[in-house]
Coordinates of C-alpha atoms in Angstrom, one line a residue:
Chain R
M14 CA 99.2 123.9 -38.7
T15 CA 96.9 123.0 -35.9
D16 CA 97.9 123.5 -32.4
V17 CA 94.9 121.7 -31.0
D18 CA 94.6 118.0 -30.9
F19 CA 91.2 117.9 -32.5
R20 CA 89.7 114.6 -33.4
Q21 CA 87.1 114.8 -36.1
G22 CA 83.8 113.0 -35.9
A23 CA 82.0 112.0 -32.7
Y24 CA 81.7 114.5 -29.9
P25 CA 82.6 114.5 -27.2
V26 CA 85.7 112.6 -28.1
S27 CA 88.1 110.6 -26.1
G28 CA 90.6 113.3 -25.4
P29 CA 93.6 114.4 -27.2
Q30 CA 95.5 111.7 -29.0
T31 CA 98.8 112.7 -27.5
T32 CA 97.3 112.2 -24.1
N33 CA 100.1 112.2 -21.6
L34 CA 99.9 109.9 -18.7
A35 CA 100.0 112.6 -16.1
D36 CA 97.0 114.3 -17.7
I37 CA 95.0 111.1 -17.7
L38 CA 96.0 110.2 -14.1
E39 CA 95.0 113.5 -12.7
R40 CA 91.6 113.0 -14.2
V41 CA 90.9 109.2 -13.7
L42 CA 92.3 108.9 -10.3
D43 CA 90.2 111.3 -8.3
K44 CA 88.1 113.6 -10.3
G45 CA 85.1 111.4 -11.0
I46 CA 81.9 111.5 -9.1
V47 CA 82.6 110.1 -5.6
I48 CA 80.7 106.9 -5.1
A49 CA 81.6 104.6 -2.3
G50 CA 82.7 101.3 -3.6
D51 CA 82.7 98.1 -1.5
I52 CA 86.4 97.8 -1.7
K53 CA 88.1 100.8 -0.3
I54 CA 91.2 101.6 -2.3
E55 CA 93.5 104.1 -0.7
L56 CA 94.8 105.7 -3.8
L57 CA 97.8 107.9 -3.3
D58 CA 97.5 111.6 -3.2
I59 CA 97.2 112.3 -6.9
E60 CA 99.4 115.3 -7.0
L61 CA 102.2 113.6 -5.3
L62 CA 101.7 110.6 -7.5
T63 CA 101.6 112.7 -10.7
I64 CA 104.8 114.6 -9.8
R65 CA 106.7 111.5 -8.9
L66 CA 105.4 109.6 -11.9
R67 CA 106.5 112.3 -14.3
L68 CA 110.0 112.1 -12.8
F69 CA 109.8 108.4 -12.8
V70 CA 108.7 108.1 -16.4
A71 CA 111.3 110.6 -17.6
S72 CA 114.1 109.1 -15.7
V73 CA 113.5 105.4 -15.3
D74 CA 115.8 104.3 -18.1
T75 CA 118.6 106.5 -17.0
A76 CA 118.1 105.5 -13.4
K77 CA 118.1 101.8 -14.3
K78 CA 121.3 102.2 -16.2
A79 CA 122.8 103.9 -13.3
G80 CA 121.6 101.2 -10.9
I81 CA 119.3 103.6 -9.1
D82 CA 116.2 102.1 -7.6
W83 CA 114.8 104.8 -5.4
W84 CA 111.2 104.0 -6.2
E85 CA 111.7 100.6 -4.6
T86 CA 112.5 102.3 -1.3
D87 CA 110.2 105.3 -1.6
P88 CA 107.3 104.8 0.8
A89 CA 104.9 106.8 -1.4
L90 CA 105.5 104.5 -4.3
S91 CA 106.1 101.1 -2.8
S92 CA 104.1 99.3 -0.2
R93 CA 107.2 97.2 0.5
A94 CA 109.2 100.2 1.2
A95 CA 106.4 101.5 3.4
R96 CA 106.6 98.3 5.4
N97 CA 110.4 98.6 5.6
V98 CA 110.0 102.1 6.9
M99 CA 107.7 100.8 9.6
Q100 CA 110.1 98.0 10.5
E101 CA 113.0 100.4 10.7
E102 CA 111.0 102.8 12.9
N103 CA 110.0 99.8 15.1
R104 CA 113.6 98.8 15.4
L105 CA 114.7 102.2 16.4
L106 CA 111.9 102.5 18.9
R107 CA 112.8 99.2 20.4
K108 CA 116.4 100.1 20.7
R109 CA 115.5 103.4 22.3
L110 CA 113.2 101.6 24.8
E111 CA 116.0 99.1 25.6
E112 CA 118.4 102.0 26.3
L113 CA 115.9 103.7 28.5
E114 CA 115.1 100.6 30.4
S115 CA 118.7 99.6 30.9
G116 CA 119.4 103.2 32.0
A117 CA 116.6 103.0 34.5
A118 CA 117.9 99.6 35.8
E119 CA 121.3 101.0 36.5
E120 CA 120.0 103.8 38.7
Chain U
M27 CA 74.7 90.0 -24.3
T28 CA 73.3 87.5 -21.9
E29 CA 75.7 84.6 -22.1
R30 CA 78.4 86.4 -20.2
D31 CA 76.3 88.6 -18.1
P32 CA 78.1 90.1 -15.2
E33 CA 75.3 88.9 -12.9
T34 CA 76.1 85.3 -13.3
S35 CA 78.5 85.1 -10.4
D36 CA 78.0 87.3 -7.4
A37 CA 81.2 86.0 -5.9
D38 CA 83.1 88.0 -8.4
T39 CA 84.2 91.6 -8.1
I40 CA 82.6 94.2 -10.4
Y41 CA 84.7 97.0 -11.7
V42 CA 82.6 100.1 -12.7
F43 CA 83.9 102.5 -15.4
A44 CA 81.0 104.8 -15.9
V45 CA 77.3 105.4 -15.6
C46 CA 75.4 106.5 -18.7
R47 CA 72.1 106.8 -20.4
D48 CA 71.1 104.6 -23.3
P49 CA 74.5 103.2 -24.3
D50 CA 75.0 101.5 -27.6
P51 CA 76.4 98.1 -26.7
S52 CA 78.3 97.9 -29.9
V53 CA 80.8 100.6 -28.7
L54 CA 82.0 98.2 -26.0
V55 CA 83.1 95.6 -28.5
G56 CA 86.8 95.1 -28.6
L57 CA 87.5 97.1 -25.5
S58 CA 89.7 95.2 -23.1
G59 CA 89.1 97.5 -20.0
V60 CA 91.1 96.4 -17.0
S61 CA 91.0 92.6 -17.5
D62 CA 91.4 90.1 -20.4
E63 CA 89.1 87.6 -18.8
S64 CA 85.7 89.0 -19.3
P65 CA 84.2 91.6 -21.6
V66 CA 83.2 95.1 -20.8
A67 CA 79.5 95.0 -20.4
P68 CA 76.4 97.1 -19.6
L69 CA 74.6 96.6 -16.3
S70 CA 71.1 98.0 -16.2
L71 CA 70.2 100.3 -13.3
G72 CA 66.8 101.1 -14.6
A73 CA 66.8 104.5 -16.5
L74 CA 70.6 104.5 -16.3
T75 CA 73.2 101.9 -17.2
A76 CA 76.5 101.2 -15.6
I77 CA 79.4 100.0 -17.8
V78 CA 81.2 97.3 -15.9
Q79 CA 83.6 94.4 -16.1
R80 CA 83.8 91.3 -14.0
V81 CA 87.2 90.9 -12.5
R82 CA 89.0 88.6 -10.1
A83 CA 88.8 89.9 -6.5
G84 CA 92.4 88.9 -5.9
D85 CA 93.6 91.1 -8.7
F86 CA 91.8 94.2 -7.5
G87 CA 92.2 94.2 -3.7
E88 CA 94.1 96.8 -1.8
E89 CA 97.4 95.0 -2.0
A90 CA 97.1 94.5 -5.7
W91 CA 96.4 98.2 -6.1
E92 CA 99.3 99.2 -3.9
A93 CA 101.7 97.2 -6.1
R94 CA 100.1 98.6 -9.2
L95 CA 100.5 102.2 -8.1
A96 CA 104.2 101.5 -7.5
D97 CA 104.7 100.2 -11.0
S98 CA 104.5 102.9 -13.6
V99 CA 104.0 100.5 -16.5
E100 CA 101.1 98.7 -14.8
L101 CA 99.6 101.9 -13.6
E102 CA 99.6 103.3 -17.1
R103 CA 98.0 100.1 -18.4
Y104 CA 95.2 100.3 -16.0
A105 CA 94.7 104.1 -16.3
R106 CA 94.5 103.9 -20.0
G107 CA 92.3 100.8 -19.9
H108 CA 89.9 102.8 -17.7
H109 CA 90.1 105.9 -19.8
D110 CA 89.6 104.1 -23.1
V111 CA 86.3 102.6 -21.9
V112 CA 85.1 105.9 -20.5
S113 CA 86.0 107.7 -23.7
A114 CA 84.4 105.1 -26.0
V115 CA 81.1 105.2 -24.0
A116 CA 81.1 109.0 -23.7
A117 CA 81.6 109.3 -27.5
A118 CA 78.2 107.6 -28.0
C119 CA 76.0 108.7 -25.1
P120 CA 75.7 111.0 -22.1
T121 CA 78.2 109.6 -19.6
V122 CA 79.3 110.1 -16.0
P123 CA 82.9 108.8 -15.6
L124 CA 83.7 107.1 -12.4
P125 CA 87.2 107.2 -10.9
M126 CA 89.6 104.4 -11.5
A127 CA 89.1 101.5 -9.0
T128 CA 85.4 101.8 -8.2
L129 CA 84.7 98.2 -7.2
Y130 CA 81.8 96.2 -5.8
R131 CA 81.3 92.7 -4.5
G132 CA 79.1 91.3 -7.1
A133 CA 76.7 92.7 -9.7
E134 CA 73.8 92.9 -7.4
R135 CA 75.7 95.0 -4.9
A136 CA 76.9 97.3 -7.7
R137 CA 73.4 97.7 -9.1
Q138 CA 72.0 98.5 -5.7
A139 CA 74.7 101.0 -4.7
L140 CA 74.7 102.8 -8.0
A141 CA 70.9 102.9 -8.3
D142 CA 70.8 104.6 -4.9
E143 CA 72.8 107.4 -6.4
A144 CA 70.6 107.8 -9.4
D145 CA 69.6 111.3 -8.5
R146 CA 73.2 112.5 -8.4
F147 CA 74.0 110.8 -11.7
H148 CA 71.0 112.5 -13.4
A149 CA 72.1 115.8 -12.0
V150 CA 75.6 115.4 -13.3
L151 CA 74.4 114.3 -16.7
G152 CA 72.3 117.5 -16.9
R153 CA 75.2 119.6 -16.0
I154 CA 77.7 118.2 -18.5
A155 CA 75.3 117.6 -21.4
R156 CA 76.8 119.0 -24.6
H157 CA 79.9 120.2 -22.8
A158 CA 83.5 118.9 -22.9
E159 CA 86.5 119.5 -20.7
W160 CA 89.6 121.3 -22.0
G161 CA 92.9 121.5 -20.4
V162 CA 95.0 124.6 -20.6
K163 CA 98.6 124.8 -19.5
V164 CA 100.8 127.8 -19.5
Y165 CA 104.6 127.6 -19.5
A166 CA 107.1 130.2 -18.4
A167 CA 109.9 130.7 -20.8
P168 CA 113.0 129.1 -19.6
G169 CA 114.7 131.5 -17.2
P170 CA 118.1 132.9 -18.2
R171 CA 120.8 130.4 -17.4
D172 CA 122.8 131.0 -14.4
D173 CA 126.0 131.9 -16.1
G174 CA 128.0 132.7 -13.0
N175 CA 130.2 129.7 -13.4
Q176 CA 130.5 129.6 -17.1
E177 CA 131.4 133.1 -18.2
P178 CA 135.0 133.7 -18.1
A179 CA 135.6 135.8 -15.0
V180 CA 137.5 139.0 -15.1
P181 CA 140.9 137.8 -16.4
A182 CA 143.1 137.0 -13.6
A183 CA 146.3 138.8 -13.3
S184 CA 148.7 136.8 -15.4
G185 CA 151.1 134.6 -13.6
D186 CA 149.3 134.8 -10.3
R187 CA 146.5 132.3 -10.2
S188 CA 146.0 132.5 -6.5
R189 CA 145.0 136.1 -6.5
P190 CA 142.0 137.1 -8.6
A191 CA 141.9 140.5 -10.3
P192 CA 140.6 143.3 -8.1
G193 CA 136.9 143.5 -8.2
A194 CA 136.4 140.0 -9.5
G195 CA 134.4 138.9 -6.4
L196 CA 132.1 141.9 -6.7
A197 CA 131.6 141.3 -10.4
Y198 CA 130.7 137.7 -9.7
L199 CA 128.2 138.7 -7.1
N200 CA 126.6 141.3 -9.4
R201 CA 126.3 138.8 -12.1
K202 CA 124.7 136.4 -9.8
R203 CA 122.3 139.0 -8.5
G204 CA 121.5 140.1 -12.0
A205 CA 120.6 136.6 -13.1
Q206 CA 118.5 136.1 -10.0
Q207 CA 116.6 139.3 -10.7
R208 CA 116.0 138.3 -14.3
R209 CA 114.7 134.9 -13.2
E210 CA 112.4 136.5 -10.7
R211 CA 111.1 139.0 -13.3
C212 CA 110.5 136.1 -15.8
Q213 CA 108.6 134.1 -13.1
T214 CA 106.5 137.1 -12.0
E215 CA 105.6 137.9 -15.6
A216 CA 104.7 134.2 -16.3
L217 CA 102.4 134.1 -13.3
R218 CA 100.8 137.3 -14.4
I219 CA 100.2 135.8 -17.9
A220 CA 98.8 132.6 -16.2
E221 CA 96.2 134.7 -14.4
V222 CA 95.3 136.6 -17.6
V223 CA 94.8 133.3 -19.4
D224 CA 92.8 131.8 -16.6
V225 CA 90.5 134.8 -16.4
E226 CA 89.9 135.0 -20.2
V227 CA 89.3 131.2 -20.7
S228 CA 87.1 131.2 -17.6
G229 CA 85.0 133.8 -19.3
L230 CA 83.8 131.4 -22.0
A231 CA 83.7 128.3 -19.7
A232 CA 80.8 127.0 -17.7
A233 CA 83.1 126.0 -14.9
S234 CA 86.8 125.9 -14.2
R235 CA 89.3 124.2 -12.0
R236 CA 92.9 124.8 -11.2
L237 CA 95.0 121.6 -11.0
R238 CA 98.4 121.5 -9.5
P239 CA 101.1 122.4 -12.1
H240 CA 103.2 119.5 -13.0
A241 CA 106.7 119.3 -11.8
Q242 CA 109.5 120.0 -14.2
P243 CA 110.7 116.7 -15.5
P244 CA 114.4 116.3 -16.1
G245 CA 115.4 117.9 -19.4
E246 CA 112.4 120.2 -19.5
R247 CA 113.5 123.8 -19.2
R248 CA 110.1 125.3 -19.3
I249 CA 108.2 125.8 -16.0
Q250 CA 104.5 125.1 -15.9
V251 CA 102.8 128.1 -14.3
L252 CA 99.2 127.1 -15.0
N253 CA 97.5 123.8 -15.2
A254 CA 93.8 124.4 -15.4
T255 CA 90.8 122.7 -16.8
Y256 CA 87.6 124.1 -18.1
L257 CA 84.1 122.9 -18.8
V258 CA 83.2 124.4 -22.2
A259 CA 80.0 124.1 -24.1
E260 CA 80.3 122.3 -27.5
H261 CA 79.3 125.3 -29.5
R262 CA 82.1 127.4 -27.9
A263 CA 84.9 125.0 -28.5
E264 CA 86.0 126.8 -31.7
E265 CA 86.0 130.1 -29.8
L266 CA 88.3 128.5 -27.3
G267 CA 90.7 127.6 -30.0
V268 CA 90.6 131.2 -31.4
L269 CA 91.1 132.7 -27.9
T270 CA 94.0 130.4 -27.1
R271 CA 95.8 131.5 -30.3
A272 CA 95.1 135.1 -29.6
L273 CA 96.4 134.8 -26.1
R274 CA 99.6 133.1 -27.4
E275 CA 100.2 136.0 -29.8
R276 CA 99.4 138.7 -27.3
T277 CA 101.4 137.3 -24.4
G278 CA 104.1 135.5 -26.2
A279 CA 103.7 132.7 -23.7
Q280 CA 103.6 129.0 -24.5
I281 CA 100.0 127.9 -24.0
E282 CA 99.0 124.3 -24.5
L283 CA 95.4 123.3 -25.1
S284 CA 94.3 119.7 -24.7
G285 CA 90.9 118.3 -25.3
P286 CA 88.1 117.7 -25.7
W287 CA 88.1 115.4 -22.7
V288 CA 85.2 113.6 -21.1
P289 CA 84.4 116.0 -18.3
Y290 CA 86.1 114.0 -15.5
S291 CA 87.0 117.1 -13.6
F292 CA 83.4 118.4 -13.4
V293 CA 81.3 115.5 -12.2
G294 CA 82.3 115.4 -8.6
E295 CA 80.6 118.5 -7.1
V296 CA 76.9 118.4 -7.8

C-alpha cells in the first residue's frame, strides 16, 4: 500500500493525481511570483474563497435540491450580489437621509 | 511554431502561465490552457521563455473573472487549465509558475514586462532547482460525539413525565461538561501533534509555509489542524515519505502527504 501519491517518471511531476481543487486553488491563485500584469484582477482573498468553495463543492447538489442559492446572494462569491448589497445600502441611506431631512423641516 | 505566434496581434490579450528556461515545445502540444481558440505557446524573453496563450480580452477582463470566481465549475476549469500547463512545463524544464490570471495587453508588453523581471526569475529558478513542494495535512481524530441528547437520561419516575428523577439535571450537566472536556483534550492533543509534525518535517525541508487549515466540509468529521507545505530537495523526497509514516505510527494521527508539486508556494519571496 502506498499512502503517497507518487507518480513515476519525470520529476518534478505535476502534483498528486488526486489533486483536490482547494489544494490547487491555494497554490495557483496567490502563491506564484508576484508580477504586475497589465490587467489588474482583484482575486478574492484565497482563504475565504477556499473555505467557501469547499463548502460549496460539498453542498451544491444538496443545496440545489433544497432550492438554496446562497452563493448567488453572497457578496464574496457573486459580483451581482455585491452590487445588490450596494444598492440596498444606498436605498437605506437615502431613506435615512429623507427621514432626517423631513425631521429637520418639521422643526 | 511561427504560424500562430502570439506576437501576430498586439490587440490581443496575453495570458502568462509560467516563465522557464529552455522549454521543450513538444510538451505544450495538446494542452488547452485557458482557451480553446489558440495554442499554448512559448514566448522568448532572451535567456528565459514565457509560456503564454493568446486570449480574447473580453473573456479575461475584471468582470469576466468576477463571474468566474463565483462559479465553481468555471473556476475549477480555469484553475486546472492553468495548473496543467504549469505542471507539464515544469516536468520538462526549470520553471517559475505564475499565479492564475497574469495578463498583458499584447505579446510585446508581456515580453517587456517579464524581461524586466529576469533577475528575479533567475533567482527563483536557482532557489527551487531540484526541489519540489510537498503538502502535509494533519487531522484531529473526530471528537467524541456530544451524547447529551441521545443517551437515555436517568429513567424518569414512572407515571410522572413532568418531573424528572432527582439528580437528572446535574447528571446531564456533568455529561455535557465531560464531553466538552474530552473534546478540548482531543483538540489540544491534535494541535500538539501538528506542531511536532511541522517541526520534524521542517527539519528536512529547505523552506516551509503554513497555509490556513481548510474548513470542515459537511459530512467530514475530522478537523484539519495543520495545512502546511514544504520545499524539499529531490534527494530527500523518500526520506519525507519514511518520516511521514513514522510520524503516523508514533502519534496515531491522520497525516496526509501530497506531492510532489511544482513549488508554487516558494517562488514569491525572493
